[in-house]
Structures are given as C-alpha cells and as structure tokens.
PDB file of C-alpha atoms in Angstrom:
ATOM      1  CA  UNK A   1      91.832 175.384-112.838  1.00 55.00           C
ATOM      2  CA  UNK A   2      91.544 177.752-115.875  1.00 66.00           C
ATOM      3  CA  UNK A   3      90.737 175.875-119.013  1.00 92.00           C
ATOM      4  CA  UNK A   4      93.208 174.512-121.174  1.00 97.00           C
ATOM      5  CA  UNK A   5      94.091 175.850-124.801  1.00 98.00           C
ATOM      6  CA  UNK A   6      95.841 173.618-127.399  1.00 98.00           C
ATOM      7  CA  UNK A   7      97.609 175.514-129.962  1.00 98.00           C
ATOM      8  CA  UNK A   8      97.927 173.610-132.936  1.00 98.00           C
ATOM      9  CA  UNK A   9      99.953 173.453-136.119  1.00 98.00           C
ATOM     10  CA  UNK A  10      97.763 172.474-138.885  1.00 98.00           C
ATOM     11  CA  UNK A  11      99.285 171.297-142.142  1.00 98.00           C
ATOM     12  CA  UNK A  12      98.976 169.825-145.382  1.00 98.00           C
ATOM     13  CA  UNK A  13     103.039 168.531-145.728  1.00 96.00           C
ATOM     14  CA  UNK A  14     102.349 167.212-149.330  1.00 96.00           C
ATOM     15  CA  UNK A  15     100.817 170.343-150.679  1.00 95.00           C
ATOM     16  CA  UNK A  16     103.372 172.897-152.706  1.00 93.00           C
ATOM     17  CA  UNK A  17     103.624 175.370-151.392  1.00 94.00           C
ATOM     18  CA  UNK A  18     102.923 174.091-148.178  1.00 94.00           C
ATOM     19  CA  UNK A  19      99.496 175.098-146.591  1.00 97.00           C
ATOM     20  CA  UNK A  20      99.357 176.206-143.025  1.00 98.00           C
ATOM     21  CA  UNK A  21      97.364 176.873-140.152  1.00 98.00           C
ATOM     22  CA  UNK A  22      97.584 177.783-136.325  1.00 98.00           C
ATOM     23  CA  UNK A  23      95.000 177.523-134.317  1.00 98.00           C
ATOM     24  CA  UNK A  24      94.076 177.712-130.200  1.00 98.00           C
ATOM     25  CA  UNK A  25      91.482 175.287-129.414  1.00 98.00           C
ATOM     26  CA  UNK A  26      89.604 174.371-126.380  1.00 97.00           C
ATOM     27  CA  UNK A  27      91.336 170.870-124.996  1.00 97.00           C
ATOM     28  CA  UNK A  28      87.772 169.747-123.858  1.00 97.00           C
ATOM     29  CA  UNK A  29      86.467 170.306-127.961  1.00 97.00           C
ATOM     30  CA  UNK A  30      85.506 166.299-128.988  1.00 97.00           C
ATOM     31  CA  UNK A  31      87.166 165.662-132.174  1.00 98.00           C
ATOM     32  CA  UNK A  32      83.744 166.256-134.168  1.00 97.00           C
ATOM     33  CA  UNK A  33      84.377 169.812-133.242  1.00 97.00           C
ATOM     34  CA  UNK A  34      87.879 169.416-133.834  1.00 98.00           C
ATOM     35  CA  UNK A  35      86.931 168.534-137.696  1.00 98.00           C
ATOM     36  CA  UNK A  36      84.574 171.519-137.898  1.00 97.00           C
ATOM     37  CA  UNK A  37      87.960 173.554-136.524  1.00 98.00           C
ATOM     38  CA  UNK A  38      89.884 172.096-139.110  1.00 98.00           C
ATOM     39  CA  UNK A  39      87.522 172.510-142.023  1.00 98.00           C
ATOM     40  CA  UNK A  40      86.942 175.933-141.217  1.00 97.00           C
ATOM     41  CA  UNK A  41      90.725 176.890-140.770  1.00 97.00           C
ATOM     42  CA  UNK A  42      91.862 175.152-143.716  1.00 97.00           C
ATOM     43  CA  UNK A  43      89.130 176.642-145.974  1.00 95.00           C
ATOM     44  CA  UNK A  44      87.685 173.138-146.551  1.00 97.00           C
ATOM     45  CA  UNK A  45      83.497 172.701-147.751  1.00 95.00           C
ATOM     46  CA  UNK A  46      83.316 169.656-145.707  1.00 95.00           C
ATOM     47  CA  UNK A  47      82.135 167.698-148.830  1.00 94.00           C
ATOM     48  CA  UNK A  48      83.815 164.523-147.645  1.00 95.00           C
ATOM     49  CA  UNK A  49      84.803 161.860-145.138  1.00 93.00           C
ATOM     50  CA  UNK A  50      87.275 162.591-142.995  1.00 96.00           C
ATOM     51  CA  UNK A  51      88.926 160.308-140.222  1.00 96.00           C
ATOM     52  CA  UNK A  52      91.781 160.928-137.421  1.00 98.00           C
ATOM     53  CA  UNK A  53      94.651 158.395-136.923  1.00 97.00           C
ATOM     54  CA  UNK A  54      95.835 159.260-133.238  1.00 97.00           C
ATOM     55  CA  UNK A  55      98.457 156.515-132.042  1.00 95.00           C
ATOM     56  CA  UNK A  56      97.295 154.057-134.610  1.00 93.00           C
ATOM     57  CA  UNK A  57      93.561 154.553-133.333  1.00 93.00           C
ATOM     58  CA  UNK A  58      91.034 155.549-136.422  1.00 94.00           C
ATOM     59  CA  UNK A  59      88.313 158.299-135.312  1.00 96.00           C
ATOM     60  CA  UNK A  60      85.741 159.647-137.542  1.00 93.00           C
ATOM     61  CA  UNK A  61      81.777 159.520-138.060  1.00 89.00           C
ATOM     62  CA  UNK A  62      81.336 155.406-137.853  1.00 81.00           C
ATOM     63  CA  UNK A  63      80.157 153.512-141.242  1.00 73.00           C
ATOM     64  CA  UNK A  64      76.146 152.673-140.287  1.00 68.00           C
ATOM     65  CA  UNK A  65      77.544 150.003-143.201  1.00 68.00           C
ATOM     66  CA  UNK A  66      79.987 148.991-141.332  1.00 61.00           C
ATOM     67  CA  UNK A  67      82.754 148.847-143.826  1.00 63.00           C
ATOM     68  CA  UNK A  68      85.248 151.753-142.001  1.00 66.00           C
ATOM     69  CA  UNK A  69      86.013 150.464-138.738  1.00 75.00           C
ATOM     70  CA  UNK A  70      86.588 154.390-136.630  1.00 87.00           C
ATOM     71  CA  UNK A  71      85.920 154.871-133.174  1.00 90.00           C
ATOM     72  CA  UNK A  72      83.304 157.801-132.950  1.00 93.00           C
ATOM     73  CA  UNK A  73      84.889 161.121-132.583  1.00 95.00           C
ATOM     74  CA  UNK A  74      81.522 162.505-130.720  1.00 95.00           C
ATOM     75  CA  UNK A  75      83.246 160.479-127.861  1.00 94.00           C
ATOM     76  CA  UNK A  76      86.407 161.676-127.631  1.00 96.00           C
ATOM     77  CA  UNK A  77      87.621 164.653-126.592  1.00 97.00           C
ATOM     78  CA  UNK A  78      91.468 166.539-127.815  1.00 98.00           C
ATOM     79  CA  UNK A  79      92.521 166.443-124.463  1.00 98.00           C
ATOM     80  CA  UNK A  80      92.154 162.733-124.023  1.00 97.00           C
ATOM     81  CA  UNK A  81      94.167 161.768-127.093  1.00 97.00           C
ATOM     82  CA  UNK A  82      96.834 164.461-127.382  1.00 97.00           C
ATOM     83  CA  UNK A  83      99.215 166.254-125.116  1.00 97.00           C
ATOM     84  CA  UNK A  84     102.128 169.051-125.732  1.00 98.00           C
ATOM     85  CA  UNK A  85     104.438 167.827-128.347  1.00 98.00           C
ATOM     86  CA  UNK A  86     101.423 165.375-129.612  1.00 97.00           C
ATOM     87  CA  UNK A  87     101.721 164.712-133.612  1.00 98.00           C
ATOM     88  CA  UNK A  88      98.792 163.027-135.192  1.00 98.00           C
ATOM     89  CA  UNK A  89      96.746 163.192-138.771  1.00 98.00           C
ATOM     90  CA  UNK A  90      93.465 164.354-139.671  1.00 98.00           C
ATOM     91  CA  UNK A  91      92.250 162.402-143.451  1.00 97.00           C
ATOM     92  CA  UNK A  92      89.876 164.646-145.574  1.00 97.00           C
ATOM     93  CA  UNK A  93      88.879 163.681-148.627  1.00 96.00           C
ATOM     94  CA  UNK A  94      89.532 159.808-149.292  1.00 94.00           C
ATOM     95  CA  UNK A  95      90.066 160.234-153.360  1.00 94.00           C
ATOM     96  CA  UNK A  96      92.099 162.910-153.446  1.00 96.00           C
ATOM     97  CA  UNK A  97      93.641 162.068-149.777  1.00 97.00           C
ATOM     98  CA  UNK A  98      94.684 165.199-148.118  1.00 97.00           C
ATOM     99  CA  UNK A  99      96.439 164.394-145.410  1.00 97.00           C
ATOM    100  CA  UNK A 100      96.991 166.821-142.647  1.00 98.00           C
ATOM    101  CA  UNK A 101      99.542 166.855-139.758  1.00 98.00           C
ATOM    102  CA  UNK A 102      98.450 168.225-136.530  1.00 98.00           C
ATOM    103  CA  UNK A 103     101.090 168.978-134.155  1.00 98.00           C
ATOM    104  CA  UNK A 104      99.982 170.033-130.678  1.00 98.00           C
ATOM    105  CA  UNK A 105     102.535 172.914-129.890  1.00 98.00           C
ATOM    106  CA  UNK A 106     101.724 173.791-126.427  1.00 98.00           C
ATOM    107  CA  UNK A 107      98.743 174.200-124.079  1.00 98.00           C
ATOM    108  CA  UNK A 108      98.026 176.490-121.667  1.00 97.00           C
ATOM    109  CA  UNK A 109      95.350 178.261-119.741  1.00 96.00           C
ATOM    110  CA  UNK A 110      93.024 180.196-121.378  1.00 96.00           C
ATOM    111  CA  UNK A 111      92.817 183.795-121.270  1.00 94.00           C
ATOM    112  CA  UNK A 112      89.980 185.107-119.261  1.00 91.00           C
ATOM    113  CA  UNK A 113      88.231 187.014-121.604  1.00 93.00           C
ATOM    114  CA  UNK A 114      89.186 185.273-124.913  1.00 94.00           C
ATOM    115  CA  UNK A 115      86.506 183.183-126.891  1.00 94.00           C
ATOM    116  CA  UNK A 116      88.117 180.311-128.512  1.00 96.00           C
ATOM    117  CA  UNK A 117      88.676 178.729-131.200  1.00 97.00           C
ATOM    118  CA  UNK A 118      91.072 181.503-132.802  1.00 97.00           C
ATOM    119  CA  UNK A 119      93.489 181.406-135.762  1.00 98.00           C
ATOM    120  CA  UNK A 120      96.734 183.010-135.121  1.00 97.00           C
ATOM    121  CA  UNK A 121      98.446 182.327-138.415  1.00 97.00           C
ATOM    122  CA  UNK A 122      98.841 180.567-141.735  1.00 98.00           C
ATOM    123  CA  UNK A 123     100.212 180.897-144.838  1.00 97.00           C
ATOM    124  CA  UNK A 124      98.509 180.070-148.395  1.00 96.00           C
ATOM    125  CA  UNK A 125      95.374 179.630-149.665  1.00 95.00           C
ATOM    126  CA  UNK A 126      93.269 175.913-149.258  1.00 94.00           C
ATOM    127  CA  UNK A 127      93.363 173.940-152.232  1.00 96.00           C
ATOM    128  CA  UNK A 128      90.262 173.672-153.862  1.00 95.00           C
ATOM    129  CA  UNK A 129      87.916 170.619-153.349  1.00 94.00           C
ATOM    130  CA  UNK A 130      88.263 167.927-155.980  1.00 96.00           C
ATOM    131  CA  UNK A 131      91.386 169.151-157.418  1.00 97.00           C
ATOM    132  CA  UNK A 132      92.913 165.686-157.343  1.00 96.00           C
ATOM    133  CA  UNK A 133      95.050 165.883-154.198  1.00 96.00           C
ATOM    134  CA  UNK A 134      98.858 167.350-154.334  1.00 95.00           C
ATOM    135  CA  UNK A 135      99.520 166.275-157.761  1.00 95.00           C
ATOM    136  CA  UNK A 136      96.580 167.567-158.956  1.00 95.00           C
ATOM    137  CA  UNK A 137      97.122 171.023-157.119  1.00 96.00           C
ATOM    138  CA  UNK A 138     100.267 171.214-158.390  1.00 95.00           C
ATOM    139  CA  UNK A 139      99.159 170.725-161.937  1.00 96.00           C
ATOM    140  CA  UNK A 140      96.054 173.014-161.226  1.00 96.00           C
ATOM    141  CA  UNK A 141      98.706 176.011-160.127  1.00 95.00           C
ATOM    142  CA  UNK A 142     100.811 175.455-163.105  1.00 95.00           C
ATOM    143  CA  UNK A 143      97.891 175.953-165.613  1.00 95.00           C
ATOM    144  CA  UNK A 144      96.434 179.098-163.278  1.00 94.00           C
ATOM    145  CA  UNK A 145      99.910 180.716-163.438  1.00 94.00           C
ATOM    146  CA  UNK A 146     100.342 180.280-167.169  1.00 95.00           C
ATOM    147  CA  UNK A 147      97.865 181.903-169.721  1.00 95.00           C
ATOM    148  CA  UNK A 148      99.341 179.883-172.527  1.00 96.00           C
ATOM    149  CA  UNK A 149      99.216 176.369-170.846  1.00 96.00           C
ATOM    150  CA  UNK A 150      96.756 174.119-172.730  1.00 95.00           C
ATOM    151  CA  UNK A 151      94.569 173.844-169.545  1.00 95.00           C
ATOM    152  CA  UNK A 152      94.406 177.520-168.069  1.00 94.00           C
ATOM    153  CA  UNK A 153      91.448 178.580-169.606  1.00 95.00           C
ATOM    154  CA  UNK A 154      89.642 174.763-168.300  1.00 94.00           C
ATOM    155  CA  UNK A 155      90.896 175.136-165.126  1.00 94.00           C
ATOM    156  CA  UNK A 156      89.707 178.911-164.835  1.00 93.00           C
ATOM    157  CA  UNK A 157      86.401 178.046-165.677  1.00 93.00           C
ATOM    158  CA  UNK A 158      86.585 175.057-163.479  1.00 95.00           C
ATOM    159  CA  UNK A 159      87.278 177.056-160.053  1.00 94.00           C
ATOM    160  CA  UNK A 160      84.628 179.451-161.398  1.00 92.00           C
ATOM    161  CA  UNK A 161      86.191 182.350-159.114  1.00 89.00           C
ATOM    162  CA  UNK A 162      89.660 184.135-158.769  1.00 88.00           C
ATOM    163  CA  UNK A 163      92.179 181.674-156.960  1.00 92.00           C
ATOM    164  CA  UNK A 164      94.942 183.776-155.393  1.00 92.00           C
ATOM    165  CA  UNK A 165      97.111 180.758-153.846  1.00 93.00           C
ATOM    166  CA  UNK A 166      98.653 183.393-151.234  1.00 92.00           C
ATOM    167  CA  UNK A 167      95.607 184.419-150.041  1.00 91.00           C
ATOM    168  CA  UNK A 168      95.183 184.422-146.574  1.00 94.00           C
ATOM    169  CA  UNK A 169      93.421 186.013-143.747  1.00 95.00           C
ATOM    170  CA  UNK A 170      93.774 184.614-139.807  1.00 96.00           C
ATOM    171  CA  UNK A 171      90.755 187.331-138.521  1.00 96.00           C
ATOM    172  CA  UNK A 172      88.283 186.030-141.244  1.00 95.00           C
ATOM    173  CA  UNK A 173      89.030 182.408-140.107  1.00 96.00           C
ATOM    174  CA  UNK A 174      88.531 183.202-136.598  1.00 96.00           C
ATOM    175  CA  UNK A 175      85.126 184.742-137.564  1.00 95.00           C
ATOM    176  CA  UNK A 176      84.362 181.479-139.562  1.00 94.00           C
ATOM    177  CA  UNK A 177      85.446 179.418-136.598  1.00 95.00           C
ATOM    178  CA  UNK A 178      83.269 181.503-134.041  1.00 91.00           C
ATOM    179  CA  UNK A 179      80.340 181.337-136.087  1.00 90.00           C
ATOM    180  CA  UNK A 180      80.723 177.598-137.405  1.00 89.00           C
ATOM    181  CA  UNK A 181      82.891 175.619-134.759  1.00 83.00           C
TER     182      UNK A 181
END
C-alpha cells in the first residue's frame, strides 16, 4: 500500500486578511513534525509554545513542571488522530494566541517520485512574532499602510525589515519544509 498524503488547509481564521496555507504531508509524520510543518509553512520562528486540541485531546511538548497537562506529540502520529474531512487546531504563541485551523482535505497515495512535505498554495504573508495576536496585526497593518499614522515610523523600525503582507511564495516554503521538516 502506497503511503498516504494528507493535504491540509492551514489557517489563521482570526487574522485580516486571512492567512493561508496548503500543504501535503506524510500521514505517518508524529505531530512534532507536524509543528515543524506548520511553523515552516506559516512563516513562524518557533519562539513559542504551541499545543494541538484534536477532539478535545491537548498535544504538545509536556510541562517537565507539570502545570500544562498535553499528551506528547512525539507519540502520536497525523494519521492516528485525523482522517478526510478531519478539523482540528494547532495553538502557537500563548500571549498573543494564534490560533490555527487545520482542516484535513483529502488523503491519498503518494506519488512515487514526490518528496513530501510540499506547499501547494497560500495566500498572505505570516504575521510577525509578537505583534500582539489579530488585534495587534490589524493595528500593526494600519500603521505600515499609513505614513502619517502616529505609529508607522515605530512600527517600521520595530519589524526592522520590509513587510509586504501579500507576500507569498509556495516553492520557497517547500524548500524550507524539505530542509527543516
């Protein structure tokens, strides 16, 4: 039996506009890997915690403290938890909460000679890290897009690079997510 590919719909619903990614992932990646695939798509720095919620079920990196109950995701693998038409969410970030909906869109066998993980598609550029979630984003956009808003010239120091919010590029993400995932 050929392997099985999950192609999944990556999203941050709350973000404006809203940010986007498809990717085709092995079905035997644990969800460690599955974070790394994520991180990479999204444009993420990995900076933070992170945690899945898959049928009320917490998965992450467990707390040696002990104080955030999660199953460890080293021990689960996608195809375990999720099937075609699957919806579950993927944390990042606990302060500024980005929450991202994964929807499993189909599976099928994998191509032959096809390395995986790929990105297919997207739209929009990540949000930078410690913007201050979707309101902050928001309010980060508005002051990039308007040279005589009172925080444009803080904010564009702040990012400390150009920020082109409809920048996007599936072939650099699958070169990220070759060399990284």
């Amino acid at each position: 039996m050929p392997r099985q590919i999950f192609q999944l719909q990556v999203s941050l619903p709350d973000a404006t506009p809203r940010v986007w990614r498809r990717v085709l992932v092995p079905g035997g990646y644990t969800l460690d890997r599955l974070h790394r695939v994520i991180q990479q798509s999204m444009g993420w720095q990995d900076y933070h915690l992170h945690s899945f919620d898959i049928d009320g079920l917490q998965f992450g990196e467990p707390d040696a403290d002990g104080e955030l109950a999660l199953r460890d995701e080293l021990d689960v693998r996608l195809d375990a938890v999720a099937a075609k038409g699957s919806r579950f969410l993927y944390t990042y970030d606990f302060g500024d909460w980005w929450e991202h909906e994964v929807v499993v869109e189909d599976v099928f066998g994998a191509e032959p000679d096809e390395r995986y993980p790929i990105c297919v598609d997207g739209e929009w550029a990540c949000p930078p890290e410690d913007v201050g979630g979707a309101f902050g984003y928001g309010e980060f956009l508005a002051a990039l897009a308007d040279p005589g808003h009172p925080e444009h010239e803080p904010m564009r120091g702040w990012i400390g690079r150009p920020f082109q919010v409809g920048a996007f590029e599936p072939d650099r993400v699958t070169t990220l997510l070759r060399r990284f995932c």
